[in-house]
């Protein structure tokens, strides 16, 4: 366009600047129009963001249990990466909820249920942080945990939560039975005799047992809250 103007008469940078401003203004109006007429509401992003938070907690728990199995202490830096991964993903999904509160009321359905699920995830991370602190003050020659059963059950429950979020609904037929079996096995795995002999001689380990029990209860609560949420019919996003 500027070249065509130049054929008529010499032009200066003023015309070029005006054209650039016009182009930027047009892009801005196009973006505003797109979001006004075809918005992608935050509730459609919840399953993906929540799944990332679940994966972050699962990885953090895996590292914690591996250290307990080895019966060794670790420095603060050893846990930084999994801890940061869990905390960042929790922060992302919590910020998502804050943005969702500013959307139209009809797009904020089940917001309270979202908060319940995210709250469970945040509490799991905080409990893992507490175990992290406890590990660093345990005796250097600590007996190892036999936590394979607990690890398998909790990981299976977290996998179920992620699958439920991805599929937007429970698996038909066998879900309830399998989950009840997992819950029973997880509670049995927390018995001290099955994980560590004579735990009462080591007060620090009784704290860890208590925290692991709280984590299992939070995982169970998160699963049933997710099941309840995803059972509610969700309208598909509007096509652009």
mmCIF file of N, CA and C in Angstrom, residues 48-166:
data_model
loop_
_atom_site.group_PDB
_atom_site.id
_atom_site.type_symbol
_atom_site.label_atom_id
_atom_site.label_comp_id
_atom_site.label_asym_id
_atom_site.label_seq_id
_atom_site.Cartn_x
_atom_site.Cartn_y
_atom_site.Cartn_z
ATOM 1 N N UNK A 48 -7.360 -31.005 31.935
ATOM 2 C CA UNK A 48 -5.937 -31.059 31.594
ATOM 3 C C UNK A 48 -5.063 -30.495 32.709
ATOM 4 N N UNK A 49 -5.460 -29.342 33.263
ATOM 5 C CA UNK A 49 -4.667 -28.728 34.324
ATOM 6 C C UNK A 49 -4.678 -29.590 35.585
ATOM 7 N N UNK A 50 -5.826 -30.158 35.915
ATOM 8 C CA UNK A 50 -5.908 -30.993 37.111
ATOM 9 C C UNK A 50 -5.114 -32.280 36.926
ATOM 10 N N UNK A 51 -5.108 -32.816 35.715
ATOM 11 C CA UNK A 51 -4.316 -34.021 35.447
ATOM 12 C C UNK A 51 -2.828 -33.742 35.646
ATOM 13 N N UNK A 52 -2.380 -32.557 35.252
ATOM 14 C CA UNK A 52 -0.976 -32.193 35.474
ATOM 15 C C UNK A 52 -0.655 -32.132 36.962
ATOM 16 N N UNK A 53 -1.577 -31.607 37.764
ATOM 17 C CA UNK A 53 -1.370 -31.553 39.211
ATOM 18 C C UNK A 53 -1.310 -32.960 39.808
ATOM 19 N N UNK A 54 -2.166 -33.852 39.316
ATOM 20 C CA UNK A 54 -2.153 -35.241 39.788
ATOM 21 C C UNK A 54 -0.816 -35.900 39.465
ATOM 22 N N UNK A 55 -0.325 -35.687 38.252
ATOM 23 C CA UNK A 55 0.967 -36.272 37.862
ATOM 24 C C UNK A 55 2.101 -35.703 38.703
ATOM 25 N N UNK A 56 2.027 -34.402 39.019
ATOM 26 C CA UNK A 56 3.060 -33.796 39.853
ATOM 27 C C UNK A 56 3.100 -34.423 41.236
ATOM 28 N N UNK A 57 1.942 -34.626 41.846
ATOM 29 C CA UNK A 57 1.893 -35.266 43.166
ATOM 30 C C UNK A 57 2.346 -36.718 43.103
ATOM 31 N N UNK A 58 1.981 -37.412 42.028
ATOM 32 C CA UNK A 58 2.366 -38.818 41.907
ATOM 33 C C UNK A 58 3.890 -38.957 41.814
ATOM 34 N N UNK A 59 4.528 -38.078 41.064
ATOM 35 C CA UNK A 59 5.984 -38.134 40.938
ATOM 36 C C UNK A 59 6.661 -37.773 42.262
ATOM 37 N N UNK A 60 6.121 -36.770 42.951
ATOM 38 C CA UNK A 60 6.679 -36.368 44.243
ATOM 39 C C UNK A 60 6.560 -37.514 45.248
ATOM 40 N N UNK A 61 5.413 -38.173 45.285
ATOM 41 C CA UNK A 61 5.220 -39.307 46.188
ATOM 42 C C UNK A 61 6.167 -40.448 45.842
ATOM 43 N N UNK A 62 6.371 -40.686 44.556
ATOM 44 C CA UNK A 62 7.276 -41.767 44.140
ATOM 45 C C UNK A 62 8.686 -41.526 44.666
ATOM 46 N N UNK A 63 9.161 -40.290 44.573
ATOM 47 C CA UNK A 63 10.505 -39.967 45.063
ATOM 48 C C UNK A 63 10.571 -40.138 46.581
ATOM 49 N N UNK A 64 9.550 -39.667 47.295
ATOM 50 C CA UNK A 64 9.521 -39.790 48.756
ATOM 51 C C UNK A 64 9.568 -41.258 49.178
ATOM 52 N N UNK A 65 8.715 -42.090 48.567
ATOM 53 C CA UNK A 65 8.653 -43.498 48.948
ATOM 54 C C UNK A 65 9.943 -44.231 48.589
ATOM 55 N N UNK A 66 10.570 -43.854 47.503
ATOM 56 C CA UNK A 66 11.827 -44.494 47.121
ATOM 57 C C UNK A 66 12.909 -44.226 48.160
ATOM 58 N N UNK A 67 12.961 -43.005 48.675
ATOM 59 C CA UNK A 67 13.933 -42.676 49.725
ATOM 60 C C UNK A 67 13.642 -43.475 50.989
ATOM 61 N N UNK A 68 12.347 -43.601 51.323
ATOM 62 C CA UNK A 68 11.977 -44.372 52.513
ATOM 63 C C UNK A 68 12.317 -45.852 52.338
ATOM 64 N N UNK A 69 12.143 -46.371 51.134
ATOM 65 C CA UNK A 69 12.486 -47.768 50.885
ATOM 66 C C UNK A 69 13.978 -48.015 51.070
ATOM 67 N N UNK A 70 14.789 -47.053 50.619
ATOM 68 C CA UNK A 70 16.238 -47.199 50.711
ATOM 69 C C UNK A 70 16.738 -47.034 52.140
ATOM 70 N N UNK A 71 15.946 -46.389 52.997
ATOM 71 C CA UNK A 71 16.360 -46.192 54.375
ATOM 72 C C UNK A 71 17.510 -45.222 54.529
ATOM 73 N N UNK A 72 17.585 -44.241 53.642
ATOM 74 C CA UNK A 72 18.665 -43.255 53.695
ATOM 75 C C UNK A 72 18.081 -41.858 53.800
ATOM 76 N N UNK A 73 18.869 -40.939 54.274
ATOM 77 C CA UNK A 73 18.452 -39.546 54.334
ATOM 78 C C UNK A 73 18.875 -38.833 53.057
ATOM 79 N N UNK A 74 18.240 -37.715 52.771
ATOM 80 C CA UNK A 74 18.560 -36.933 51.583
ATOM 81 C C UNK A 74 18.595 -35.453 51.949
ATOM 82 N N UNK A 75 19.366 -34.693 51.171
ATOM 83 C CA UNK A 75 19.459 -33.256 51.396
ATOM 84 C C UNK A 75 18.230 -32.554 50.820
ATOM 85 N N UNK A 76 18.103 -31.285 51.158
ATOM 86 C CA UNK A 76 16.963 -30.494 50.686
ATOM 87 C C UNK A 76 16.941 -30.426 49.161
ATOM 88 N N UNK A 77 18.115 -30.294 48.545
ATOM 89 C CA UNK A 77 18.187 -30.131 47.092
ATOM 90 C C UNK A 77 17.686 -31.364 46.346
ATOM 91 N N UNK A 78 17.748 -32.542 46.992
ATOM 92 C CA UNK A 78 17.331 -33.779 46.322
ATOM 93 C C UNK A 78 15.851 -33.745 45.968
ATOM 94 N N UNK A 79 15.049 -33.048 46.783
ATOM 95 C CA UNK A 79 13.601 -33.036 46.588
ATOM 96 C C UNK A 79 13.106 -31.798 45.836
ATOM 97 N N UNK A 80 14.023 -30.907 45.451
ATOM 98 C CA UNK A 80 13.581 -29.631 44.876
ATOM 99 C C UNK A 80 12.769 -29.834 43.606
ATOM 100 N N UNK A 81 13.260 -30.650 42.673
ATOM 101 C CA UNK A 81 12.593 -30.792 41.376
ATOM 102 C C UNK A 81 11.183 -31.374 41.512
ATOM 103 N N UNK A 82 10.982 -32.529 42.181
ATOM 104 C CA UNK A 82 9.598 -33.042 42.296
ATOM 105 C C UNK A 82 8.713 -32.131 43.132
ATOM 106 N N UNK A 83 9.283 -31.500 44.159
ATOM 107 C CA UNK A 83 8.478 -30.595 44.988
ATOM 108 C C UNK A 83 8.015 -29.401 44.160
ATOM 109 N N UNK A 84 8.933 -28.833 43.410
ATOM 110 C CA UNK A 84 8.567 -27.671 42.593
ATOM 111 C C UNK A 84 7.547 -28.060 41.527
ATOM 112 N N UNK A 85 7.708 -29.249 40.934
ATOM 113 C CA UNK A 85 6.738 -29.691 39.928
ATOM 114 C C UNK A 85 5.340 -29.792 40.490
ATOM 115 N N UNK A 86 5.200 -30.363 41.708
ATOM 116 C CA UNK A 86 3.883 -30.487 42.321
ATOM 117 C C UNK A 86 3.309 -29.124 42.689
ATOM 118 N N UNK A 87 4.137 -28.252 43.242
ATOM 119 C CA UNK A 87 3.643 -26.944 43.682
ATOM 120 C C UNK A 87 3.260 -26.057 42.504
ATOM 121 N N UNK A 88 4.043 -26.096 41.422
ATOM 122 C CA UNK A 88 3.742 -25.262 40.252
ATOM 123 C C UNK A 88 2.444 -25.697 39.597
ATOM 124 N N UNK A 89 2.239 -27.004 39.450
ATOM 125 C CA UNK A 89 1.000 -27.474 38.808
ATOM 126 C C UNK A 89 -0.218 -27.159 39.680
ATOM 127 N N UNK A 90 -0.060 -27.263 41.006
ATOM 128 C CA UNK A 90 -1.150 -26.861 41.899
ATOM 129 C C UNK A 90 -1.456 -25.376 41.761
ATOM 130 N N UNK A 91 -0.396 -24.574 41.673
ATOM 131 C CA UNK A 91 -0.581 -23.129 41.533
ATOM 132 C C UNK A 91 -1.289 -22.788 40.232
ATOM 133 N N UNK A 92 -0.939 -23.505 39.161
ATOM 134 C CA UNK A 92 -1.567 -23.238 37.858
ATOM 135 C C UNK A 92 -3.066 -23.499 37.893
ATOM 136 N N UNK A 93 -3.451 -24.617 38.483
ATOM 137 C CA UNK A 93 -4.877 -24.962 38.496
ATOM 138 C C UNK A 93 -5.636 -24.060 39.473
ATOM 139 N N UNK A 94 -4.984 -23.594 40.541
ATOM 140 C CA UNK A 94 -5.650 -22.674 41.466
ATOM 141 C C UNK A 94 -5.859 -21.312 40.817
ATOM 142 N N UNK A 95 -4.865 -20.834 40.049
ATOM 143 C CA UNK A 95 -5.038 -19.575 39.321
ATOM 144 C C UNK A 95 -6.150 -19.693 38.287
ATOM 145 N N UNK A 96 -6.287 -20.865 37.702
ATOM 146 C CA UNK A 96 -7.373 -21.117 36.760
ATOM 147 C C UNK A 96 -8.724 -20.904 37.437
ATOM 148 N N UNK A 97 -8.870 -21.378 38.675
ATOM 149 C CA UNK A 97 -10.126 -21.206 39.396
ATOM 150 C C UNK A 97 -10.402 -19.735 39.683
ATOM 151 N N UNK A 98 -9.355 -18.980 39.982
ATOM 152 C CA UNK A 98 -9.543 -17.552 40.231
ATOM 153 C C UNK A 98 -10.014 -16.848 38.970
ATOM 154 N N UNK A 99 -9.474 -17.233 37.811
ATOM 155 C CA UNK A 99 -9.934 -16.640 36.546
ATOM 156 C C UNK A 99 -11.371 -17.053 36.261
ATOM 157 N N UNK A 100 -11.698 -18.275 36.591
ATOM 158 C CA UNK A 100 -13.039 -18.783 36.327
ATOM 159 C C UNK A 100 -14.085 -18.000 37.110
ATOM 160 N N UNK A 101 -13.730 -17.507 38.283
ATOM 161 C CA UNK A 101 -14.682 -16.753 39.108
ATOM 162 C C UNK A 101 -15.131 -15.460 38.439
ATOM 163 N N UNK A 102 -14.339 -14.951 37.483
ATOM 164 C CA UNK A 102 -14.690 -13.704 36.800
ATOM 165 C C UNK A 102 -15.535 -13.941 35.554
ATOM 166 N N UNK A 103 -15.831 -15.198 35.234
ATOM 167 C CA UNK A 103 -16.596 -15.508 34.040
ATOM 168 C C UNK A 103 -18.094 -15.445 34.344
ATOM 169 N N UNK A 104 -18.941 -15.459 33.302
ATOM 170 C CA UNK A 104 -20.394 -15.429 33.531
ATOM 171 C C UNK A 104 -20.850 -16.556 34.443
ATOM 172 N N UNK A 105 -21.919 -16.324 35.163
ATOM 173 C CA UNK A 105 -22.372 -17.272 36.184
ATOM 174 C C UNK A 105 -22.686 -18.638 35.601
ATOM 175 N N UNK A 106 -23.265 -18.676 34.393
ATOM 176 C CA UNK A 106 -23.639 -19.970 33.825
ATOM 177 C C UNK A 106 -22.412 -20.788 33.415
ATOM 178 N N UNK A 107 -21.241 -20.140 33.330
ATOM 179 C CA UNK A 107 -20.007 -20.854 33.001
ATOM 180 C C UNK A 107 -19.220 -21.224 34.251
ATOM 181 N N UNK A 108 -19.780 -20.921 35.429
ATOM 182 C CA UNK A 108 -19.102 -21.229 36.689
ATOM 183 C C UNK A 108 -19.786 -22.369 37.428
ATOM 184 N N UNK A 109 -20.506 -23.193 36.695
ATOM 185 C CA UNK A 109 -21.170 -24.333 37.329
ATOM 186 C C UNK A 109 -20.132 -25.285 37.927
ATOM 187 N N UNK A 110 -20.455 -25.850 39.078
ATOM 188 C CA UNK A 110 -19.588 -26.804 39.767
ATOM 189 C C UNK A 110 -18.286 -26.189 40.267
ATOM 190 N N UNK A 111 -18.239 -24.870 40.405
ATOM 191 C CA UNK A 111 -17.012 -24.220 40.862
ATOM 192 C C UNK A 111 -16.617 -24.717 42.256
ATOM 193 N N UNK A 112 -17.607 -24.911 43.133
ATOM 194 C CA UNK A 112 -17.308 -25.392 44.481
ATOM 195 C C UNK A 112 -16.672 -26.781 44.434
ATOM 196 N N UNK A 113 -17.152 -27.616 43.504
ATOM 197 C CA UNK A 113 -16.584 -28.961 43.371
ATOM 198 C C UNK A 113 -15.141 -28.898 42.873
ATOM 199 N N UNK A 114 -14.875 -27.959 41.965
ATOM 200 C CA UNK A 114 -13.498 -27.757 41.504
ATOM 201 C C UNK A 114 -12.590 -27.415 42.680
ATOM 202 N N UNK A 115 -13.061 -26.541 43.553
ATOM 203 C CA UNK A 115 -12.259 -26.129 44.700
ATOM 204 C C UNK A 115 -11.992 -27.310 45.640
ATOM 205 N N UNK A 116 -12.958 -28.188 45.802
ATOM 206 C CA UNK A 116 -12.761 -29.362 46.657
ATOM 207 C C UNK A 116 -11.638 -30.242 46.103
ATOM 208 N N UNK A 117 -11.666 -30.481 44.793
ATOM 209 C CA UNK A 117 -10.653 -31.340 44.165
ATOM 210 C C UNK A 117 -9.269 -30.702 44.252
ATOM 211 N N UNK A 118 -9.188 -29.423 43.923
ATOM 212 C CA UNK A 118 -7.902 -28.730 43.981
ATOM 213 C C UNK A 118 -7.396 -28.658 45.421
ATOM 214 N N UNK A 119 -8.315 -28.461 46.367
ATOM 215 C CA UNK A 119 -7.916 -28.437 47.768
ATOM 216 C C UNK A 119 -7.279 -29.746 48.205
ATOM 217 N N UNK A 120 -7.833 -30.869 47.756
ATOM 218 C CA UNK A 120 -7.241 -32.174 48.066
ATOM 219 C C UNK A 120 -5.823 -32.267 47.510
ATOM 220 N N UNK A 121 -5.643 -31.814 46.285
ATOM 221 C CA UNK A 121 -4.333 -31.876 45.649
ATOM 222 C C UNK A 121 -3.316 -31.018 46.398
ATOM 223 N N UNK A 122 -3.713 -29.829 46.795
ATOM 224 C CA UNK A 122 -2.801 -28.936 47.521
ATOM 225 C C UNK A 122 -2.433 -29.534 48.874
ATOM 226 N N UNK A 123 -3.408 -30.131 49.565
ATOM 227 C CA UNK A 123 -3.112 -30.729 50.869
ATOM 228 C C UNK A 123 -2.179 -31.938 50.728
ATOM 229 N N UNK A 124 -2.334 -32.711 49.646
ATOM 230 C CA UNK A 124 -1.424 -33.837 49.419
ATOM 231 C C UNK A 124 0.009 -33.325 49.271
ATOM 232 N N UNK A 125 0.187 -32.258 48.497
ATOM 233 C CA UNK A 125 1.524 -31.700 48.315
ATOM 234 C C UNK A 125 2.095 -31.208 49.637
ATOM 235 N N UNK A 126 1.279 -30.567 50.449
ATOM 236 C CA UNK A 126 1.763 -30.071 51.735
ATOM 237 C C UNK A 126 2.141 -31.220 52.670
ATOM 238 N N UNK A 127 1.378 -32.307 52.643
ATOM 239 C CA UNK A 127 1.727 -33.473 53.444
ATOM 240 C C UNK A 127 3.041 -34.092 52.974
ATOM 241 N N UNK A 128 3.236 -34.133 51.661
ATOM 242 C CA UNK A 128 4.503 -34.635 51.123
ATOM 243 C C UNK A 128 5.663 -33.732 51.535
ATOM 244 N N UNK A 129 5.428 -32.428 51.560
ATOM 245 C CA UNK A 129 6.466 -31.499 52.024
ATOM 246 C C UNK A 129 6.834 -31.777 53.482
ATOM 247 N N UNK A 130 5.831 -32.101 54.295
ATOM 248 C CA UNK A 130 6.096 -32.396 55.703
ATOM 249 C C UNK A 130 6.903 -33.680 55.851
ATOM 250 N N UNK A 131 6.560 -34.709 55.050
ATOM 251 C CA UNK A 131 7.356 -35.947 55.072
ATOM 252 C C UNK A 131 8.776 -35.653 54.613
ATOM 253 N N UNK A 132 8.905 -34.818 53.621
ATOM 254 C CA UNK A 132 10.215 -34.397 53.125
ATOM 255 C C UNK A 132 11.054 -33.828 54.267
ATOM 256 N N UNK A 133 10.453 -32.944 55.059
ATOM 257 C CA UNK A 133 11.157 -32.368 56.205
ATOM 258 C C UNK A 133 11.505 -33.452 57.231
ATOM 259 N N UNK A 134 10.579 -34.366 57.455
ATOM 260 C CA UNK A 134 10.793 -35.405 58.463
ATOM 261 C C UNK A 134 11.934 -36.335 58.068
ATOM 262 N N UNK A 135 12.032 -36.639 56.784
ATOM 263 C CA UNK A 135 13.086 -37.546 56.317
ATOM 264 C C UNK A 135 14.463 -36.982 56.645
ATOM 265 N N UNK A 136 14.598 -35.673 56.535
ATOM 266 C CA UNK A 136 15.909 -35.064 56.720
ATOM 267 C C UNK A 136 16.374 -35.044 58.177
ATOM 268 N N UNK A 137 15.471 -35.350 59.116
ATOM 269 C CA UNK A 137 15.882 -35.378 60.520
ATOM 270 C C UNK A 137 15.878 -36.797 61.079
ATOM 271 N N UNK A 138 15.657 -37.792 60.218
ATOM 272 C CA UNK A 138 15.704 -39.182 60.666
ATOM 273 C C UNK A 138 17.144 -39.620 60.888
ATOM 274 N N UNK A 139 17.352 -40.691 61.663
ATOM 275 C CA UNK A 139 18.716 -41.206 61.837
ATOM 276 C C UNK A 139 19.335 -41.587 60.499
ATOM 277 N N UNK A 140 20.652 -41.451 60.412
ATOM 278 C CA UNK A 140 21.333 -41.737 59.154
ATOM 279 C C UNK A 140 21.184 -43.200 58.756
ATOM 280 N N UNK A 141 21.201 -44.101 59.714
ATOM 281 C CA UNK A 141 21.047 -45.527 59.400
ATOM 282 C C UNK A 141 19.623 -45.950 59.734
ATOM 283 N N UNK A 142 18.692 -45.499 58.927
ATOM 284 C CA UNK A 142 17.277 -45.775 59.180
ATOM 285 C C UNK A 142 16.880 -47.096 58.524
ATOM 286 N N UNK A 143 15.990 -47.862 59.160
ATOM 287 C CA UNK A 143 15.498 -49.094 58.517
ATOM 288 C C UNK A 143 14.641 -48.762 57.312
ATOM 289 N N UNK A 144 14.659 -49.635 56.347
ATOM 290 C CA UNK A 144 13.938 -49.353 55.111
ATOM 291 C C UNK A 144 12.460 -49.712 55.245
ATOM 292 N N UNK A 145 11.641 -48.985 54.488
ATOM 293 C CA UNK A 145 10.211 -49.260 54.427
ATOM 294 C C UNK A 145 9.958 -50.395 53.444
ATOM 295 N N UNK A 146 8.899 -51.132 53.696
ATOM 296 C CA UNK A 146 8.384 -52.061 52.698
ATOM 297 C C UNK A 146 7.079 -51.460 52.200
ATOM 298 N N UNK A 147 7.204 -50.456 51.335
ATOM 299 C CA UNK A 147 6.051 -49.640 50.947
ATOM 300 C C UNK A 147 5.550 -49.950 49.544
ATOM 301 N N UNK A 148 5.934 -51.106 49.002
ATOM 302 C CA UNK A 148 5.533 -51.411 47.624
ATOM 303 C C UNK A 148 4.019 -51.459 47.467
ATOM 304 N N UNK A 149 3.343 -52.098 48.419
ATOM 305 C CA UNK A 149 1.888 -52.231 48.324
ATOM 306 C C UNK A 149 1.213 -50.865 48.424
ATOM 307 N N UNK A 150 1.665 -50.057 49.374
ATOM 308 C CA UNK A 150 1.098 -48.710 49.532
ATOM 309 C C UNK A 150 1.344 -47.879 48.278
ATOM 310 N N UNK A 151 2.559 -47.949 47.766
ATOM 311 C CA UNK A 151 2.917 -47.199 46.552
ATOM 312 C C UNK A 151 2.027 -47.612 45.391
ATOM 313 N N UNK A 152 1.832 -48.900 45.219
ATOM 314 C CA UNK A 152 1.033 -49.392 44.100
ATOM 315 C C UNK A 152 -0.423 -48.943 44.220
ATOM 316 N N UNK A 153 -0.967 -49.006 45.432
ATOM 317 C CA UNK A 153 -2.376 -48.653 45.619
ATOM 318 C C UNK A 153 -2.618 -47.163 45.423
ATOM 319 N N UNK A 154 -1.763 -46.328 46.023
ATOM 320 C CA UNK A 154 -1.943 -44.877 45.882
ATOM 321 C C UNK A 154 -1.734 -44.460 44.433
ATOM 322 N N UNK A 155 -0.707 -45.015 43.786
ATOM 323 C CA UNK A 155 -0.466 -44.685 42.377
ATOM 324 C C UNK A 155 -1.645 -45.108 41.508
ATOM 325 N N UNK A 156 -2.227 -46.271 41.820
ATOM 326 C CA UNK A 156 -3.393 -46.737 41.064
ATOM 327 C C UNK A 156 -4.577 -45.794 41.252
ATOM 328 N N UNK A 157 -4.780 -45.302 42.478
ATOM 329 C CA UNK A 157 -5.871 -44.363 42.727
ATOM 330 C C UNK A 157 -5.643 -43.055 41.976
ATOM 331 N N UNK A 158 -4.395 -42.562 41.988
ATOM 332 C CA UNK A 158 -4.095 -41.323 41.262
ATOM 333 C C UNK A 158 -4.269 -41.524 39.762
ATOM 334 N N UNK A 159 -3.900 -42.702 39.277
ATOM 335 C CA UNK A 159 -4.138 -43.008 37.866
ATOM 336 C C UNK A 159 -5.625 -43.005 37.545
ATOM 337 N N UNK A 160 -6.428 -43.540 38.473
ATOM 338 C CA UNK A 160 -7.876 -43.553 38.264
ATOM 339 C C UNK A 160 -8.424 -42.122 38.191
ATOM 340 N N UNK A 161 -7.895 -41.252 39.045
ATOM 341 C CA UNK A 161 -8.340 -39.851 39.015
ATOM 342 C C UNK A 161 -8.014 -39.224 37.675
ATOM 343 N N UNK A 162 -6.797 -39.454 37.209
ATOM 344 C CA UNK A 162 -6.385 -38.878 35.918
ATOM 345 C C UNK A 162 -7.214 -39.455 34.774
ATOM 346 N N UNK A 163 -7.479 -40.764 34.804
ATOM 347 C CA UNK A 163 -8.299 -41.383 33.763
ATOM 348 C C UNK A 163 -9.722 -40.833 33.788
ATOM 349 N N UNK A 164 -10.263 -40.645 34.998
ATOM 350 C CA UNK A 164 -11.617 -40.114 35.117
ATOM 351 C C UNK A 164 -11.698 -38.710 34.549
ATOM 352 N N UNK A 165 -10.677 -37.893 34.806
ATOM 353 C CA UNK A 165 -10.646 -36.538 34.255
ATOM 354 C C UNK A 165 -10.550 -36.567 32.736
ATOM 355 N N UNK A 166 -9.731 -37.460 32.221
ATOM 356 C CA UNK A 166 -9.537 -37.521 30.771
ATOM 357 C C UNK A 166 -10.773 -38.036 30.050
#
